Amino acid sequence: MIIILKQQANETKVKALIEEIQQQGMQTHYSQGSDVTIIGLVGDTSRVDEDKLRANDVVADVRRISEPYKAANRRFHPNDTHITVGGHTIGEGFFHVMAGPCSVESEEQLCTVAQSVKRSGATFLRGGAFKPRTSPYSFQGLEADGLMLLREARRLTGLPIVTEIMSEAQLDEFADVDILQVGARNMQNFRLLKALGHTDKPVLLKRGMSATIEEWLMSAEYIMAGGNEKVILCERGVRTFETMIRNNLDISAVPLLKKQSHLPVIIDPSHAAGIAWMVEPLSRAAIAAGADGLMIEVHNNPKAALCDGAQSLNLDQFAEVMKEVQRRAAFEGKIMD
Ligand code: PEP
Ligand code: MN
């Protein structure tokens, strides 16, 4: 980080600033040029408050040259993170498909879908019990009954469950959920992120629909700063000017995240496209780009789905997509178990 000082800055105030920075555990390098005078900060600058520095009357500008996230940064954690959950390993070298309905609707629906996706090769069951819908008049999920059905489907199939948590007040209710999903709309629910940081639960953190990659990694940082390093990033498409698809899948996020971070990266082609037939080509792209898995919406009768029917695959379509996914993931040398 570099602090650019104002011309003719008061020397006593500059000295006080340097001392303050050093007291925070950083080294400082003062360099006076003919036009500009700068202070270079060396050390862990992730906790430095840039706004506070800018407010200092000797400071003209502050520039970051390293990323503001530390725990999620590959620079400080060169090895890939692997997360073990329900006997499966998630992370580089492995490939998992989390499949299931957008929302849990009934015992018959969930158990039919769960058994079928398991037969097709999915290793996790997804399903929303609490649904963050754009309209308060839309189906909000079966809530606690939905969680009960997810437990029932897990007992029946052995598939670990992934479901969305919307508030820190739900942590006890979600205690036996295998992976806690933080949805796009909650990516910056910082109280929730902080609370998740104090658990040891794997968290699938979806990208906010208009979030930059840095903002997304800072949300991961919130969880990790609390001590929970089990974070899985899930790209689910971002909002652009395009209207023919629901969101734009940011495929470049995969190699970028893999370079910047050590966390596992999953692609959700269902919410990205919003169109069922596009799930297969986008899944292929995800594998080619280096993703560690997919999250795919599957329904036994998409036409009658209470949520996201247009993007849901039926059971046979999912089975077909899985054949292609297995073939391509094997080609990339991924282990799928
Ligand atoms: C979901 O997974 O059903 C969901 C609501 O996803 P997102 O938060 O990505 O919109
Ligand atoms: Mn959905």
GROMACS .gro file of C-alpha atoms and ligand atoms in nm:
model
  348
    1MET     CA    1   0.000   0.000   0.000
    2ILE     CA    2   0.125   0.348  -0.084
    3ILE     CA    3   0.029   0.672   0.089
    4ILE     CA    4   0.085   0.982  -0.122
    5LEU     CA    5   0.144   1.287   0.096
    6LYS     CA    6   0.023   1.637   0.024
    7GLN     CA    7   0.284   1.889  -0.081
    8GLN     CA    8   0.424   2.083   0.215
    9ALA     CA    9   0.263   1.840   0.455
   10ASN     CA   10   0.317   1.925   0.820
   11GLU     CA   11   0.625   1.729   0.934
   12THR     CA   12   0.501   1.661   1.286
   13LYS     CA   13   0.175   1.522   1.152
   14VAL     CA   14   0.361   1.304   0.900
   15LYS     CA   15   0.581   1.166   1.180
   16ALA     CA   16   0.271   1.092   1.389
   17LEU     CA   17   0.114   0.911   1.094
   18ILE     CA   18   0.427   0.698   1.039
   19GLU     CA   19   0.435   0.605   1.410
   20GLU     CA   20   0.067   0.513   1.405
   21ILE     CA   21   0.122   0.281   1.105
   22GLN     CA   22   0.427   0.119   1.267
   23GLN     CA   23   0.228   0.060   1.584
   24GLN     CA   24  -0.013  -0.144   1.373
   25GLY     CA   25   0.275  -0.384   1.295
   26MET     CA   26   0.374  -0.257   0.951
   27GLN     CA   27   0.705  -0.129   0.820
   28THR     CA   28   0.715   0.209   0.650
   29HIS     CA   29   0.939   0.339   0.374
   30TYR     CA   30   0.947   0.715   0.341
   31SER     CA   31   1.053   0.846   0.004
   32GLN     CA   32   1.079   1.210  -0.090
   33GLY     CA   33   1.085   1.286  -0.463
   34SER     CA   34   1.108   1.623  -0.636
   35ASP     CA   35   0.731   1.631  -0.696
   36VAL     CA   36   0.576   1.367  -0.474
   37THR     CA   37   0.649   1.228  -0.131
   38ILE     CA   38   0.519   0.883  -0.049
   39ILE     CA   39   0.510   0.638   0.240
   40GLY     CA   40   0.525   0.272   0.135
   41LEU     CA   41   0.357   0.027   0.375
   42VAL     CA   42   0.499  -0.323   0.400
   43GLY     CA   43   0.331  -0.606   0.592
   44ASP     CA   44  -0.027  -0.718   0.641
   45THR     CA   45  -0.229  -0.423   0.511
   46SER     CA   46  -0.559  -0.613   0.502
   47ARG     CA   47  -0.678  -0.445   0.823
   48VAL     CA   48  -0.577  -0.092   0.721
   49ASP     CA   49  -0.871   0.145   0.701
   50GLU     CA   50  -0.814   0.334   0.374
   51ASP     CA   51  -1.092   0.585   0.443
   52LYS     CA   52  -0.939   0.676   0.776
   53LEU     CA   53  -0.602   0.736   0.608
   54ARG     CA   54  -0.765   0.952   0.342
   55ALA     CA   55  -0.925   1.162   0.614
   56ASN     CA   56  -0.581   1.252   0.755
   57ASP     CA   57  -0.500   1.609   0.644
   58VAL     CA   58  -0.143   1.526   0.534
   59VAL     CA   59  -0.265   1.251   0.297
   60ALA     CA   60  -0.339   1.328  -0.071
   61ASP     CA   61  -0.422   0.971  -0.179
   62VAL     CA   62  -0.396   0.604  -0.086
   63ARG     CA   63  -0.331   0.325  -0.338
   64ARG     CA   64  -0.352  -0.045  -0.274
   65ILE     CA   65  -0.106  -0.261  -0.459
   66SER     CA   66  -0.201  -0.585  -0.287
   67GLU     CA   67  -0.548  -0.733  -0.239
   68PRO     CA   68  -0.753  -0.642   0.070
   69TYR     CA   69  -0.834  -1.009   0.139
   70LYS     CA   70  -0.581  -1.225   0.317
   71ALA     CA   71  -0.735  -1.551   0.440
   72ALA     CA   72  -0.892  -1.616   0.098
   73ASN     CA   73  -0.577  -1.510  -0.089
   74ARG     CA   74  -0.359  -1.767  -0.262
   75ARG     CA   75  -0.058  -1.545  -0.203
   76PHE     CA   76  -0.068  -1.636   0.166
   77HIS     CA   77  -0.212  -1.988   0.120
   78PRO     CA   78  -0.047  -2.137  -0.188
   79ASN     CA   79  -0.205  -2.481  -0.144
   80ASP     CA   80  -0.560  -2.553  -0.262
   81THR     CA   81  -0.819  -2.584   0.013
   82HIS     CA   82  -0.996  -2.920   0.032
   83ILE     CA   83  -1.315  -2.953   0.232
   84THR     CA   84  -1.432  -3.292   0.351
   85VAL     CA   85  -1.805  -3.327   0.393
   86GLY     CA   86  -2.019  -3.639   0.417
   87GLY     CA   87  -1.724  -3.856   0.310
   88HIS     CA   88  -1.656  -3.646  -0.003
   89THR     CA   89  -1.366  -3.414  -0.074
   90ILE     CA   90  -1.444  -3.084  -0.242
   91GLY     CA   91  -1.162  -2.888  -0.408
   92GLU     CA   92  -0.899  -2.903  -0.681
   93GLY     CA   93  -0.864  -3.247  -0.838
   94PHE     CA   94  -1.217  -3.355  -0.746
   95PHE     CA   95  -1.550  -3.289  -0.913
   96HIS     CA   96  -1.895  -3.290  -0.751
   97VAL     CA   97  -2.244  -3.232  -0.879
   98MET     CA   98  -2.496  -3.091  -0.633
   99ALA     CA   99  -2.839  -3.152  -0.780
  100GLY     CA  100  -3.201  -3.118  -0.675
  101PRO     CA  101  -3.502  -2.894  -0.698
  102CYS     CA  102  -3.496  -2.520  -0.657
  103SER     CA  103  -3.734  -2.560  -0.366
  104VAL     CA  104  -3.847  -2.854  -0.160
  105GLU     CA  105  -4.216  -2.897  -0.241
  106SER     CA  106  -4.329  -3.234  -0.103
  107GLU     CA  107  -4.196  -3.566   0.022
  108GLU     CA  108  -4.278  -3.734  -0.306
  109GLN     CA  109  -4.112  -3.465  -0.517
  110LEU     CA  110  -3.793  -3.447  -0.311
  111CYS     CA  111  -3.746  -3.820  -0.259
  112THR     CA  112  -3.814  -3.898  -0.627
  113VAL     CA  113  -3.563  -3.634  -0.739
  114ALA     CA  114  -3.305  -3.734  -0.475
  115GLN     CA  115  -3.312  -4.103  -0.567
  116SER     CA  116  -3.294  -4.027  -0.936
  117VAL     CA  117  -3.007  -3.773  -0.922
  118LYS     CA  118  -2.814  -4.014  -0.702
  119ARG     CA  119  -2.855  -4.291  -0.961
  120SER     CA  120  -2.731  -4.048  -1.227
  121GLY     CA  121  -2.414  -3.969  -1.029
  122ALA     CA  122  -2.486  -3.657  -0.820
  123THR     CA  123  -2.295  -3.660  -0.491
  124PHE     CA  124  -2.493  -3.389  -0.303
  125LEU     CA  125  -2.863  -3.307  -0.283
  126ARG     CA  126  -2.961  -2.943  -0.310
  127GLY     CA  127  -3.304  -2.797  -0.229
  128GLY     CA  128  -3.432  -2.474  -0.081
  129ALA     CA  129  -3.650  -2.489   0.229
  130PHE     CA  130  -3.639  -2.114   0.290
  131LYS     CA  131  -3.664  -1.929  -0.041
  132PRO     CA  132  -3.554  -1.568  -0.089
  133ARG     CA  133  -3.807  -1.473  -0.360
  134THR     CA  134  -3.816  -1.141  -0.539
  135SER     CA  135  -4.188  -1.109  -0.465
  136PRO     CA  136  -4.330  -1.155  -0.114
  137TYR     CA  137  -4.638  -1.313  -0.280
  138SER     CA  138  -4.437  -1.597  -0.440
  139PHE     CA  139  -4.394  -1.937  -0.274
  140GLN     CA  140  -4.155  -1.884   0.019
  141GLY     CA  141  -4.062  -2.249   0.071
  142LEU     CA  142  -4.184  -2.515   0.312
  143GLU     CA  143  -3.944  -2.377   0.575
  144ALA     CA  144  -3.897  -2.610   0.876
  145ASP     CA  145  -4.100  -2.886   0.705
  146GLY     CA  146  -3.871  -2.852   0.403
  147LEU     CA  147  -3.566  -2.909   0.623
  148MET     CA  148  -3.732  -3.219   0.766
  149LEU     CA  149  -3.789  -3.354   0.414
  150LEU     CA  150  -3.426  -3.286   0.323
  151ARG     CA  151  -3.318  -3.493   0.625
  152GLU     CA  152  -3.555  -3.767   0.514
  153ALA     CA  153  -3.413  -3.763   0.159
  154ARG     CA  154  -3.059  -3.775   0.298
  155ARG     CA  155  -3.151  -4.079   0.511
  156LEU     CA  156  -3.301  -4.247   0.206
  157THR     CA  157  -3.014  -4.181  -0.035
  158GLY     CA  158  -2.708  -4.106   0.177
  159LEU     CA  159  -2.659  -3.780  -0.017
  160PRO     CA  160  -2.535  -3.491   0.202
  161ILE     CA  161  -2.765  -3.189   0.181
  162VAL     CA  162  -2.703  -2.830   0.069
  163THR     CA  163  -2.967  -2.573   0.157
  164GLU     CA  164  -2.994  -2.198   0.191
  165ILE     CA  165  -2.970  -2.022   0.526
  166MET     CA  166  -3.104  -1.666   0.529
  167SER     CA  167  -3.033  -1.544   0.881
  168GLU     CA  168  -2.794  -1.606   1.169
  169ALA     CA  169  -3.103  -1.674   1.383
  170GLN     CA  170  -3.144  -2.002   1.190
  171LEU     CA  171  -2.806  -2.151   1.286
  172ASP     CA  172  -2.947  -2.394   1.544
  173GLU     CA  173  -3.224  -2.503   1.309
  174PHE     CA  174  -2.960  -2.575   1.041
  175ALA     CA  175  -2.716  -2.749   1.278
  176ASP     CA  176  -2.731  -3.085   1.095
  177VAL     CA  177  -2.729  -2.945   0.741
  178ASP     CA  178  -2.411  -3.059   0.562
  179ILE     CA  179  -2.342  -2.744   0.355
  180LEU     CA  180  -2.498  -2.407   0.434
  181GLN     CA  181  -2.574  -2.211   0.119
  182VAL     CA  182  -2.556  -1.831   0.128
  183GLY     CA  183  -2.761  -1.707  -0.165
  184ALA     CA  184  -2.677  -1.431  -0.411
  185ARG     CA  185  -2.913  -1.192  -0.231
  186ASN     CA  186  -2.734  -1.248   0.099
  187MET     CA  187  -2.374  -1.235  -0.020
  188GLN     CA  188  -2.328  -0.910   0.168
  189ASN     CA  189  -2.541  -0.996   0.471
  190PHE     CA  190  -2.242  -0.931   0.692
  191ARG     CA  191  -2.408  -1.033   1.020
  192LEU     CA  192  -2.488  -1.371   0.866
  193LEU     CA  193  -2.135  -1.405   0.724
  194LYS     CA  194  -1.979  -1.318   1.061
  195ALA     CA  195  -2.201  -1.570   1.240
  196LEU     CA  196  -2.106  -1.840   0.988
  197GLY     CA  197  -1.743  -1.754   1.055
  198HIS     CA  198  -1.789  -1.872   1.411
  199THR     CA  199  -1.917  -2.215   1.307
  200ASP     CA  200  -1.719  -2.500   1.152
  201LYS     CA  201  -1.983  -2.566   0.886
  202PRO     CA  202  -1.893  -2.575   0.516
  203VAL     CA  203  -2.046  -2.269   0.349
  204LEU     CA  204  -2.135  -2.244  -0.020
  205LEU     CA  205  -2.111  -1.872  -0.089
  206LYS     CA  206  -2.292  -1.762  -0.403
  207ARG     CA  207  -2.182  -1.454  -0.590
  208GLY     CA  208  -2.414  -1.155  -0.558
  209MET     CA  209  -2.580  -1.077  -0.889
  210SER     CA  210  -2.392  -0.747  -0.927
  211ALA     CA  211  -2.089  -0.822  -0.713
  212THR     CA  212  -1.732  -0.782  -0.832
  213ILE     CA  213  -1.496  -1.070  -0.772
  214GLU     CA  214  -1.315  -0.865  -0.510
  215GLU     CA  215  -1.640  -0.793  -0.323
  216TRP     CA  216  -1.722  -1.164  -0.338
  217LEU     CA  217  -1.380  -1.261  -0.202
  218MET     CA  218  -1.422  -1.001   0.073
  219SER     CA  219  -1.746  -1.178   0.171
  220ALA     CA  220  -1.552  -1.505   0.187
  221GLU     CA  221  -1.298  -1.315   0.399
  222TYR     CA  222  -1.574  -1.222   0.648
  223ILE     CA  223  -1.645  -1.591   0.706
  224MET     CA  224  -1.278  -1.688   0.716
  225ALA     CA  225  -1.174  -1.401   0.944
  226GLY     CA  226  -1.397  -1.559   1.210
  227GLY     CA  227  -1.201  -1.885   1.189
  228ASN     CA  228  -1.413  -2.088   0.946
  229GLU     CA  229  -1.203  -2.172   0.644
  230LYS     CA  230  -1.455  -2.409   0.485
  231VAL     CA  231  -1.579  -2.177   0.212
  232ILE     CA  232  -1.686  -2.290  -0.136
  233LEU     CA  233  -1.739  -2.017  -0.396
  234CYS     CA  234  -2.032  -2.055  -0.635
  235GLU     CA  235  -2.059  -1.848  -0.954
  236ARG     CA  236  -2.426  -1.825  -1.057
  237GLY     CA  237  -2.422  -1.557  -1.325
  238VAL     CA  238  -2.421  -1.180  -1.298
  239ARG     CA  239  -2.668  -0.922  -1.419
  240THR     CA  240  -2.579  -0.742  -1.742
  241PHE     CA  241  -2.760  -0.551  -2.018
  242GLU     CA  242  -2.860  -0.882  -2.183
  243THR     CA  243  -3.228  -0.972  -2.161
  244MET     CA  244  -3.243  -1.305  -2.347
  245ILE     CA  245  -3.093  -1.496  -2.056
  246ARG     CA  246  -3.157  -1.461  -1.683
  247ASN     CA  247  -2.794  -1.381  -1.592
  248ASN     CA  248  -2.458  -1.399  -1.769
  249LEU     CA  249  -2.238  -1.684  -1.653
  250ASP     CA  250  -1.901  -1.527  -1.579
  251ILE     CA  251  -1.683  -1.815  -1.689
  252SER     CA  252  -1.370  -1.602  -1.654
  253ALA     CA  253  -1.438  -1.598  -1.280
  254VAL     CA  254  -1.321  -1.961  -1.259
  255PRO     CA  255  -0.957  -1.921  -1.371
  256LEU     CA  256  -0.941  -1.582  -1.200
  257LEU     CA  257  -1.059  -1.721  -0.866
  258LYS     CA  258  -0.830  -2.019  -0.900
  259LYS     CA  259  -0.538  -1.779  -0.944
  260GLN     CA  260  -0.634  -1.531  -0.672
  261SER     CA  261  -0.770  -1.776  -0.417
  262HIS     CA  262  -0.720  -2.130  -0.291
  263LEU     CA  263  -1.092  -2.194  -0.229
  264PRO     CA  264  -1.299  -2.448  -0.428
  265VAL     CA  265  -1.510  -2.303  -0.710
  266ILE     CA  266  -1.849  -2.439  -0.818
  267ILE     CA  267  -2.058  -2.326  -1.114
  268ASP     CA  268  -2.438  -2.301  -1.106
  269PRO     CA  269  -2.540  -2.306  -1.474
  270SER     CA  270  -2.913  -2.321  -1.387
  271HIS     CA  271  -2.943  -1.976  -1.230
  272ALA     CA  272  -2.685  -1.839  -1.473
  273ALA     CA  273  -2.888  -1.916  -1.784
  274GLY     CA  274  -3.240  -1.951  -1.651
  275ILE     CA  275  -3.300  -2.187  -1.944
  276ALA     CA  276  -3.291  -2.566  -1.910
  277TRP     CA  277  -3.131  -2.650  -2.246
  278MET     CA  278  -2.837  -2.422  -2.172
  279VAL     CA  279  -2.736  -2.614  -1.860
  280GLU     CA  280  -2.540  -2.874  -2.057
  281PRO     CA  281  -2.321  -2.641  -2.269
  282LEU     CA  282  -2.253  -2.420  -1.968
  283SER     CA  283  -2.159  -2.728  -1.762
  284ARG     CA  284  -1.911  -2.826  -2.030
  285ALA     CA  285  -1.765  -2.475  -2.022
  286ALA     CA  286  -1.737  -2.490  -1.642
  287ILE     CA  287  -1.540  -2.814  -1.655
  288ALA     CA  288  -1.311  -2.683  -1.929
  289ALA     CA  289  -1.246  -2.364  -1.731
  290GLY     CA  290  -1.135  -2.564  -1.425
  291ALA     CA  291  -1.437  -2.561  -1.191
  292ASP     CA  292  -1.449  -2.810  -0.902
  293GLY     CA  293  -1.815  -2.889  -0.943
  294LEU     CA  294  -2.163  -2.791  -1.053
  295MET     CA  295  -2.490  -2.706  -0.884
  296ILE     CA  296  -2.783  -2.802  -1.107
  297GLU     CA  297  -3.159  -2.765  -1.055
  298VAL     CA  298  -3.358  -3.081  -1.126
  299HIS     CA  299  -3.733  -3.139  -1.092
  300ASN     CA  300  -3.947  -3.448  -1.153
  301ASN     CA  301  -4.200  -3.226  -1.333
  302PRO     CA  302  -4.043  -2.888  -1.423
  303LYS     CA  303  -4.367  -2.756  -1.577
  304ALA     CA  304  -4.536  -2.780  -1.238
  305ALA     CA  305  -4.238  -2.653  -1.030
  306LEU     CA  306  -4.327  -2.389  -0.770
  307CYS     CA  307  -3.999  -2.212  -0.838
  308ASP     CA  308  -3.751  -2.192  -1.131
  309GLY     CA  309  -3.924  -2.452  -1.353
  310ALA     CA  310  -3.790  -2.300  -1.677
  311GLN     CA  311  -3.430  -2.367  -1.580
  312SER     CA  312  -3.488  -2.707  -1.418
  313LEU     CA  313  -3.388  -3.027  -1.593
  314ASN     CA  314  -3.622  -3.323  -1.573
  315LEU     CA  315  -3.486  -3.652  -1.442
  316ASP     CA  316  -3.397  -3.794  -1.785
  317GLN     CA  317  -3.236  -3.472  -1.903
  318PHE     CA  318  -3.023  -3.464  -1.591
  319ALA     CA  319  -2.916  -3.826  -1.647
  320GLU     CA  320  -2.803  -3.732  -1.998
  321VAL     CA  321  -2.616  -3.421  -1.881
  322MET     CA  322  -2.442  -3.631  -1.615
  323LYS     CA  323  -2.307  -3.874  -1.876
  324GLU     CA  324  -2.143  -3.583  -2.056
  325VAL     CA  325  -2.022  -3.427  -1.729
  326GLN     CA  326  -1.866  -3.755  -1.615
  327ARG     CA  327  -1.694  -3.804  -1.948
  328ARG     CA  328  -1.550  -3.452  -1.954
  329ALA     CA  329  -1.452  -3.441  -1.587
  330ALA     CA  330  -1.267  -3.773  -1.631
  331PHE     CA  331  -1.091  -3.626  -1.934
  332GLU     CA  332  -0.971  -3.339  -1.709
  333GLY     CA  333  -0.842  -3.598  -1.462
  334LYS     CA  334  -1.100  -3.516  -1.192
  335ILE     CA  335  -1.205  -3.765  -0.928
  336MET     CA  336  -1.584  -3.789  -0.894
  337ASP     CA  337  -1.672  -3.975  -0.577
  338PEP     C1  338  -3.107  -2.110  -0.541
  338PEP     O1  339  -3.000  -2.173  -0.537
  338PEP     O2  340  -3.218  -2.163  -0.551
  338PEP     C2  341  -3.102  -1.962  -0.540
  338PEP     C3  342  -3.200  -1.889  -0.492
  338PEP     O3  343  -2.989  -1.915  -0.597
  338PEP     P1  344  -2.930  -1.766  -0.608
  338PEP     O4  345  -2.909  -1.721  -0.466
  338PEP     O5  346  -2.803  -1.787  -0.684
  338PEP     O6  347  -3.030  -1.682  -0.683
  339MN      MN  348  -3.361  -2.162  -0.790
   0.00000   0.00000   0.00000
